[in-house]
Short mmCIF file of C-alpha atoms in Angstrom, two decimals:
data_model
loop_
_atom_site.label_atom_id
_atom_site.label_comp_id
_atom_site.label_asym_id
_atom_site.label_seq_id
_atom_site.Cartn_x
_atom_site.Cartn_y
_atom_site.Cartn_z
CA UNK O 1 -97.14 92.72 6.15
CA UNK O 2 -100.25 91.69 4.21
CA UNK O 3 -101.28 88.03 4.46
CA UNK O 4 -101.30 87.63 0.66
CA UNK O 5 -99.33 89.18 -2.21
CA UNK O 6 -101.58 91.94 -3.54
CA UNK O 7 -99.05 92.76 -6.28
CA UNK O 8 -99.44 96.46 -5.41
CA UNK O 9 -98.50 98.68 -2.49
CA UNK O 10 -101.75 100.60 -2.14
CA UNK O 11 -103.00 101.23 1.41
CA UNK O 12 -105.96 99.62 3.18
CA UNK O 13 -108.93 98.28 1.26
CA UNK O 14 -107.54 99.67 -1.99
CA UNK O 15 -104.82 96.99 -2.10
CA UNK O 16 -107.43 94.21 -1.86
CA UNK O 17 -109.69 95.94 -4.39
CA UNK O 18 -106.88 96.27 -6.93
CA UNK O 19 -106.03 92.59 -6.39
CA UNK O 20 -109.61 91.43 -7.06
CA UNK O 21 -111.42 93.99 -9.27
CA UNK O 22 -114.35 91.58 -9.79
CA UNK O 23 -115.45 92.10 -6.19
CA UNK O 24 -114.24 95.72 -6.01
CA UNK O 25 -116.97 96.75 -8.46
CA UNK O 26 -120.01 95.88 -6.32
CA UNK O 27 -118.20 96.87 -3.10
CA UNK O 28 -117.62 100.38 -4.44
CA UNK O 29 -121.17 100.61 -5.79
CA UNK O 30 -122.50 99.64 -2.38
CA UNK O 31 -120.35 102.30 -0.67
CA UNK O 32 -121.40 104.87 -3.25
CA UNK O 33 -125.11 104.36 -2.53
CA UNK O 34 -124.84 103.87 1.23
CA UNK O 35 -122.46 106.77 1.90
CA UNK O 36 -123.33 109.27 -0.85
CA UNK O 37 -127.11 108.92 -1.30
CA UNK O 38 -128.97 112.03 -0.15
CA UNK O 39 -132.29 110.23 0.35
CA UNK O 40 -132.86 110.72 4.09
CA UNK O 41 -129.58 110.71 6.03
CA UNK O 42 -126.98 113.35 5.18
CA UNK O 43 -123.56 112.36 3.94
CA UNK O 44 -122.11 113.49 7.28
CA UNK O 45 -124.57 111.22 9.15
CA UNK O 46 -123.64 108.27 6.93
CA UNK O 47 -119.89 108.75 7.39
CA UNK O 48 -120.33 109.16 11.16
CA UNK O 49 -122.15 105.81 11.31
CA UNK O 50 -119.30 104.23 9.30
CA UNK O 51 -116.71 105.85 11.58
CA UNK O 52 -118.38 104.71 14.80
CA UNK O 53 -118.73 101.09 13.65
CA UNK O 54 -115.15 101.00 12.33
CA UNK O 55 -113.86 102.50 15.58
CA UNK O 56 -115.70 99.87 17.62
CA UNK O 57 -114.32 97.17 15.34
CA UNK O 58 -110.87 98.66 16.04
CA UNK O 59 -110.19 99.10 12.32
CA UNK O 60 -107.54 101.83 12.26
CA UNK O 61 -107.56 102.36 8.49
CA UNK O 62 -111.36 102.56 8.19
CA UNK O 63 -112.17 104.72 11.21
CA UNK O 64 -109.49 107.22 10.27
CA UNK O 65 -110.44 107.22 6.58
CA UNK O 66 -114.18 107.70 7.17
CA UNK O 67 -113.67 109.97 10.18
CA UNK O 68 -111.74 112.35 7.91
CA UNK O 69 -114.47 112.25 5.24
CA UNK O 70 -117.11 113.00 7.92
CA UNK O 71 -114.87 115.86 9.09
CA UNK O 72 -114.98 117.46 5.63
CA UNK O 73 -118.80 117.32 5.54
CA UNK O 74 -118.81 118.85 9.06
CA UNK O 75 -116.77 121.86 7.93
CA UNK O 76 -113.61 120.55 9.54
CA UNK O 77 -115.10 119.83 12.98
CA UNK O 78 -112.77 116.97 13.91
CA UNK O 79 -113.71 117.42 17.56
CA UNK O 80 -117.30 116.42 16.79
CA UNK O 81 -116.11 113.29 15.00
CA UNK O 82 -114.08 112.38 18.07
CA UNK O 83 -117.08 112.97 20.32
CA UNK O 84 -119.03 110.44 18.25
CA UNK O 85 -116.17 107.94 18.48
CA UNK O 86 -115.84 108.31 22.25
CA UNK O 87 -119.48 108.69 23.37
CA UNK O 88 -122.14 109.54 20.81
CA UNK O 89 -124.79 109.88 23.54
CA UNK O 90 -123.12 113.05 24.84
CA UNK O 91 -121.95 114.37 21.44
CA UNK O 92 -123.27 117.66 20.06
CA UNK O 93 -125.54 115.98 17.50
CA UNK O 94 -129.30 115.65 17.06
CA UNK O 95 -131.37 113.27 19.17
CA UNK O 96 -132.34 111.52 15.94
CA UNK O 97 -128.73 110.85 15.00
CA UNK O 98 -127.98 109.62 18.53
CA UNK O 99 -130.86 107.16 18.23
CA UNK O 100 -129.57 105.93 14.86
CA UNK O 101 -126.00 105.61 16.15
CA UNK O 102 -127.41 103.56 19.03
CA UNK O 103 -128.89 101.16 16.45
CA UNK O 104 -125.60 101.08 14.52
CA UNK O 105 -123.68 100.31 17.72
CA UNK O 106 -126.04 97.38 18.41
CA UNK O 107 -125.60 96.05 14.86
CA UNK O 108 -121.81 96.26 15.26
CA UNK O 109 -122.07 93.52 17.87
CA UNK O 110 -125.02 91.56 16.43
CA UNK O 111 -128.13 92.31 14.40
CA UNK O 112 -130.09 90.49 17.08
CA UNK O 113 -129.17 93.16 19.65
CA UNK O 114 -131.48 95.70 17.98
CA UNK O 115 -134.78 95.69 19.88
CA UNK O 116 -138.15 97.39 19.52
CA UNK O 117 -137.25 100.10 22.03
CA UNK O 118 -134.22 101.07 19.90
CA UNK O 119 -136.46 101.39 16.83
CA UNK O 120 -139.16 103.29 18.75
CA UNK O 121 -136.56 105.76 20.02
CA UNK O 122 -135.37 106.47 16.45
CA UNK O 123 -138.93 106.84 15.12
CA UNK O 124 -139.87 109.15 18.02
CA UNK O 125 -137.10 111.49 16.93
CA UNK O 126 -138.27 111.45 13.33
CA UNK O 127 -136.28 108.65 11.68
CA UNK O 128 -138.00 107.18 8.62
CA UNK O 129 -138.02 103.52 7.63
CA UNK O 130 -135.48 104.24 4.87
CA UNK O 131 -133.18 105.98 7.36
CA UNK O 132 -133.41 103.05 9.78
CA UNK O 133 -132.79 100.64 6.89
CA UNK O 134 -129.73 102.58 5.73
CA UNK O 135 -128.37 102.84 9.28
CA UNK O 136 -128.58 99.06 9.73
CA UNK O 137 -127.04 98.36 6.33
CA UNK O 138 -124.21 100.92 6.71
CA UNK O 139 -123.35 99.40 10.11
CA UNK O 140 -123.55 95.87 8.69
CA UNK O 141 -121.48 96.82 5.63
CA UNK O 142 -118.70 98.23 7.80
CA UNK O 143 -118.64 94.97 9.75
CA UNK O 144 -117.72 93.54 6.33
CA UNK O 145 -115.29 96.26 5.18
CA UNK O 146 -113.44 96.27 8.53
CA UNK O 147 -113.02 92.48 8.48
CA UNK O 148 -111.90 92.60 4.83
CA UNK O 149 -109.24 95.21 5.62
CA UNK O 150 -107.93 93.56 8.81
CA UNK O 151 -108.53 89.91 7.86
CA UNK O 152 -106.02 90.29 5.03
CA UNK O 153 -103.69 92.48 7.14
CA UNK O 154 -103.69 95.30 4.60
CA UNK O 155 -101.26 98.16 5.13
CA UNK O 156 -102.62 101.11 7.15
CA UNK O 157 -100.55 104.30 6.85
CA UNK O 158 -99.43 105.68 10.19
CA UNK O 159 -98.62 109.09 8.70
CA UNK O 160 -101.87 110.73 9.70
CA UNK O 161 -101.62 113.51 7.13
CA UNK O 162 -102.34 111.02 4.33
CA UNK O 163 -105.94 110.52 5.51
CA UNK O 164 -107.23 114.09 4.95
CA UNK O 165 -105.71 114.10 1.44
CA UNK O 166 -107.51 110.92 0.47
CA UNK O 167 -110.71 112.04 2.24
CA UNK O 168 -110.84 115.17 0.09
CA UNK O 169 -110.68 113.04 -3.08
CA UNK O 170 -113.54 110.84 -1.89
CA UNK O 171 -115.65 113.81 -0.75
CA UNK O 172 -115.22 115.40 -4.17
CA UNK O 173 -115.49 112.35 -6.42
CA UNK O 174 -117.29 109.64 -4.45
CA UNK O 175 -116.57 105.93 -4.29
CA UNK O 176 -115.90 104.44 -7.66
CA UNK O 177 -113.53 102.46 -9.77
CA UNK O 178 -110.94 105.23 -9.37
CA UNK O 179 -110.75 104.26 -5.69
CA UNK O 180 -108.66 101.23 -6.46
CA UNK O 181 -106.72 102.61 -9.39
CA UNK O 182 -102.98 102.42 -8.96
CA UNK O 183 -102.65 105.72 -10.80
CA UNK O 184 -104.23 107.66 -7.99
CA UNK O 185 -102.17 109.22 -5.22
CA UNK O 186 -102.03 107.15 -2.07
CA UNK B 1 -142.36 91.30 13.22
CA UNK B 2 -139.91 93.29 11.09
CA UNK B 3 -138.59 96.54 12.60
CA UNK B 4 -139.70 98.56 9.54
CA UNK B 5 -142.56 98.31 7.04
CA UNK B 6 -141.02 96.57 4.01
CA UNK B 7 -144.31 96.86 2.09
CA UNK B 8 -143.94 93.19 1.11
CA UNK B 9 -144.10 89.84 2.88
CA UNK B 10 -141.04 88.21 1.36
CA UNK B 11 -138.82 86.17 3.70
CA UNK B 12 -135.36 87.07 5.01
CA UNK B 13 -133.02 89.31 3.09
CA UNK B 14 -135.42 89.39 0.14
CA UNK B 15 -137.85 91.64 2.04
CA UNK B 16 -135.11 94.22 2.68
CA UNK B 17 -133.85 93.94 -0.90
CA UNK B 18 -137.31 94.55 -2.36
CA UNK B 19 -137.69 97.56 -0.03
CA UNK B 20 -134.40 99.15 -1.16
CA UNK B 21 -133.53 97.96 -4.69
CA UNK B 22 -130.75 100.56 -4.97
CA UNK B 23 -128.63 98.59 -2.48
CA UNK B 24 -129.99 95.18 -3.56
CA UNK B 25 -128.22 95.54 -6.91
CA UNK B 26 -124.62 95.59 -5.64
CA UNK B 27 -125.43 93.16 -2.80
CA UNK B 28 -126.64 90.57 -5.30
CA UNK B 29 -123.69 91.21 -7.61
CA UNK B 30 -121.33 90.68 -4.70
CA UNK B 31 -123.05 87.40 -3.77
CA UNK B 32 -123.03 86.31 -7.41
CA UNK B 33 -119.24 86.71 -7.69
CA UNK B 34 -118.32 85.47 -4.21
CA UNK B 35 -120.59 82.42 -4.20
CA UNK B 36 -120.76 81.46 -7.89
CA UNK B 37 -117.28 82.22 -9.26
CA UNK B 38 -115.40 79.10 -10.23
CA UNK B 39 -111.97 80.71 -10.00
CA UNK B 40 -110.34 78.66 -7.22
CA UNK B 41 -112.86 77.59 -4.60
CA UNK B 42 -115.76 75.41 -5.69
CA UNK B 43 -119.33 76.59 -5.26
CA UNK B 44 -119.77 74.00 -2.50
CA UNK B 45 -116.70 75.40 -0.66
CA UNK B 46 -118.05 78.95 -0.97
CA UNK B 47 -121.51 78.04 0.35
CA UNK B 48 -119.99 76.05 3.23
CA UNK B 49 -117.98 79.12 4.28
CA UNK B 50 -121.18 81.20 4.12
CA UNK B 51 -123.07 78.56 6.13
CA UNK B 52 -120.42 78.29 8.86
CA UNK B 53 -120.18 82.06 9.37
CA UNK B 54 -123.98 82.46 9.36
CA UNK B 55 -124.33 79.60 11.84
CA UNK B 56 -121.77 81.18 14.17
CA UNK B 57 -123.60 84.51 13.84
CA UNK B 58 -126.75 82.62 14.83
CA UNK B 59 -128.56 83.82 11.70
CA UNK B 60 -131.28 81.20 11.24
CA UNK B 61 -132.43 82.39 7.81
CA UNK B 62 -128.93 82.62 6.32
CA UNK B 63 -127.41 79.42 7.68
CA UNK B 64 -130.41 77.39 6.60
CA UNK B 65 -130.63 79.08 3.18
CA UNK B 66 -126.94 78.67 2.35
CA UNK B 67 -126.68 75.28 4.04
CA UNK B 68 -129.35 74.00 1.65
CA UNK B 69 -127.57 75.46 -1.37
CA UNK B 70 -124.31 73.80 -0.23
CA UNK B 71 -126.26 70.57 0.17
CA UNK B 72 -127.34 70.66 -3.49
CA UNK B 73 -123.73 71.08 -4.65
CA UNK B 74 -122.75 68.19 -2.34
CA UNK B 75 -125.25 65.84 -4.02
CA UNK B 76 -127.67 66.07 -1.11
CA UNK B 77 -125.16 65.31 1.65
CA UNK B 78 -126.90 67.30 4.42
CA UNK B 79 -124.92 65.36 7.01
CA UNK B 80 -121.67 66.85 5.72
CA UNK B 81 -123.13 70.37 5.93
CA UNK B 82 -124.08 69.67 9.54
CA UNK B 83 -120.58 68.37 10.29
CA UNK B 84 -119.17 71.68 9.06
CA UNK B 85 -121.64 73.63 11.21
CA UNK B 86 -120.83 71.60 14.34
CA UNK B 87 -117.06 71.04 14.03
CA UNK B 88 -115.36 71.58 10.69
CA UNK B 89 -112.04 70.28 12.04
CA UNK B 90 -113.47 66.75 12.24
CA UNK B 91 -115.71 66.99 9.15
CA UNK B 92 -115.12 64.74 6.13
CA UNK B 93 -113.61 67.54 4.02
CA UNK B 94 -110.13 68.29 2.65
CA UNK B 95 -107.36 69.67 4.86
CA UNK B 96 -107.31 72.70 2.61
CA UNK B 97 -110.97 73.46 3.20
CA UNK B 98 -110.51 72.95 6.94
CA UNK B 99 -107.70 75.50 6.90
CA UNK B 100 -109.86 77.98 4.99
CA UNK B 101 -112.84 77.44 7.29
CA UNK B 102 -110.46 78.12 10.20
CA UNK B 103 -109.67 81.51 8.63
CA UNK B 104 -113.38 82.18 8.02
CA UNK B 105 -114.18 81.33 11.64
CA UNK B 106 -111.52 83.82 12.82
CA UNK B 107 -112.92 86.53 10.52
CA UNK B 108 -116.41 85.89 11.91
CA UNK B 109 -115.19 87.24 15.24
CA UNK B 110 -112.68 89.82 13.99
CA UNK B 111 -110.37 90.28 11.01
CA UNK B 112 -107.57 90.86 13.48
CA UNK B 113 -107.87 87.29 14.76
CA UNK B 114 -106.35 85.90 11.54
CA UNK B 115 -102.65 85.31 12.15
CA UNK B 116 -99.67 84.21 10.09
CA UNK B 117 -99.97 80.60 11.29
CA UNK B 118 -103.55 80.45 9.97
CA UNK B 119 -102.37 81.68 6.56
CA UNK B 120 -99.37 79.32 6.54
CA UNK B 121 -101.64 76.37 7.31
CA UNK B 122 -103.89 77.22 4.34
CA UNK B 123 -100.94 77.73 1.98
CA UNK B 124 -99.33 74.46 3.13
CA UNK B 125 -102.47 72.63 2.01
CA UNK B 126 -102.45 74.36 -1.38
CA UNK B 127 -104.64 77.43 -0.92
CA UNK B 128 -103.82 80.21 -3.39
CA UNK B 129 -103.84 83.93 -2.62
CA UNK B 130 -107.14 84.31 -4.51
CA UNK B 131 -108.69 81.48 -2.49
CA UNK B 132 -107.54 83.08 0.79
CA UNK B 133 -108.83 86.45 -0.42
CA UNK B 134 -112.22 85.00 -1.33
CA UNK B 135 -112.47 83.12 1.97
CA UNK B 136 -111.86 86.31 3.96
CA UNK B 137 -114.29 88.33 1.86
CA UNK B 138 -117.06 85.67 1.91
CA UNK B 139 -116.74 85.46 5.71
CA UNK B 140 -116.72 89.27 6.00
CA UNK B 141 -119.69 89.61 3.62
CA UNK B 142 -121.77 87.19 5.68
CA UNK B 143 -121.00 89.24 8.78
CA UNK B 144 -122.81 91.96 6.79
CA UNK B 145 -125.65 89.86 5.36
CA UNK B 146 -126.40 88.25 8.75
CA UNK B 147 -126.55 91.65 10.49
CA UNK B 148 -128.72 93.05 7.69
CA UNK B 149 -131.21 90.17 8.01
CA UNK B 150 -131.37 90.16 11.83
CA UNK B 151 -130.82 93.89 12.45
CA UNK B 152 -134.09 94.61 10.64
CA UNK B 153 -135.80 91.55 12.17
CA UNK B 154 -136.78 90.13 8.79
CA UNK B 155 -139.14 87.17 8.72
CA UNK B 156 -137.45 83.74 8.70
CA UNK B 157 -139.74 80.86 7.67
CA UNK B 158 -139.90 78.08 10.24
CA UNK B 159 -141.39 75.62 7.73
CA UNK B 160 -138.10 73.95 6.87
CA UNK B 161 -139.30 72.58 3.56
CA UNK B 162 -139.29 76.09 2.07
CA UNK B 163 -135.47 76.27 2.19
CA UNK B 164 -134.67 73.42 -0.24
CA UNK B 165 -137.18 74.84 -2.76
CA UNK B 166 -135.54 78.24 -2.72
CA UNK B 167 -132.04 76.70 -2.69
CA UNK B 168 -132.79 74.84 -5.92
CA UNK B 169 -133.73 78.13 -7.62
CA UNK B 170 -130.50 79.79 -6.49
CA UNK B 171 -128.36 76.78 -7.47
CA UNK B 172 -129.93 76.82 -10.94
CA UNK B 173 -130.13 80.57 -11.58
CA UNK B 174 -127.64 82.27 -9.26
CA UNK B 175 -127.98 85.46 -7.30
CA UNK B 176 -129.53 88.24 -9.30
CA UNK B 177 -132.29 90.75 -9.53
CA UNK B 178 -134.82 87.91 -9.63
CA UNK B 179 -133.80 87.13 -6.04
CA UNK B 180 -135.79 90.03 -4.70
CA UNK B 181 -138.63 89.95 -7.21
CA UNK B 182 -142.03 89.64 -5.63
CA UNK B 183 -143.13 87.48 -8.56
CA UNK B 184 -140.90 84.63 -7.50
CA UNK B 185 -142.17 81.87 -5.24
CA UNK B 186 -141.24 82.33 -1.60
#
């Protein structure tokens, strides 16, 4: 049961966003830029970073939600998403993305864990400054979103078929005010 | 030295914000609502939550920046800010604020650490659902801001007299686009 009365029965972060629309606005705008921008990282890369960090933060709602969105961008390759969750170093992804996921995994624990060798590795495989910036900020932002979702004990659906349905809506329409509308399907 | 070339020599989060204004917009809007809103928690309460979480994340730039802003709202009582950093349970603050700082301290580690007893304690001392919501989201947001600042190895001034100067500007003008302007004093 949620720690506070959201006055709605929406799942996950959407219940908290509907409860406090003043903060939902900038949170959705941040997600829209960080996860949908096509400057540098692909949308699949961005959602994989979000999924890895959420998985390591043990946030069931977030890692399943973003894992399913990544899956759509990867033409349904759920196995690849699981490889990233379990061990991104051996996943069938580029060396550049492995280097960026390594930075994201460091940030998940502490920003201070990122060292010069981590940055050099990413640059060696072609990562730009904007891509490194976005990797750090996506990882940091999910350390916020995960804590927001779990710190208020929001409701996470256990019916796993609800996640692909919602993921399709996000992949098609992006992150916006509709995300926390009560008129949308759960 | 910063991990990427920000193309500016601003301190702390402001260097990253000037580098990527697309994400600076919603980040500043989020800070503006979470730290300046007067619905429920006072501005001093909000900055103390930010200071405690930043201190526990060992983010030198953030805990000094927000500690100085809290200090202004507390009529210059830097000793009280230090009490909160060191042990908020024995600080000269209300039982309600202690209960909320307890929740923030749990969130700093993991959202899952917040339990029903923590929430009951806060409610017993008069915390509303909006105040609990804002406490969780401020704590979660600083887990993002701290990782953003340290994950990119931004420059943190060691001349401590720069922090009160900047704090006065924020206390007077709030968090906004001017925060990352290069035309502002450092």
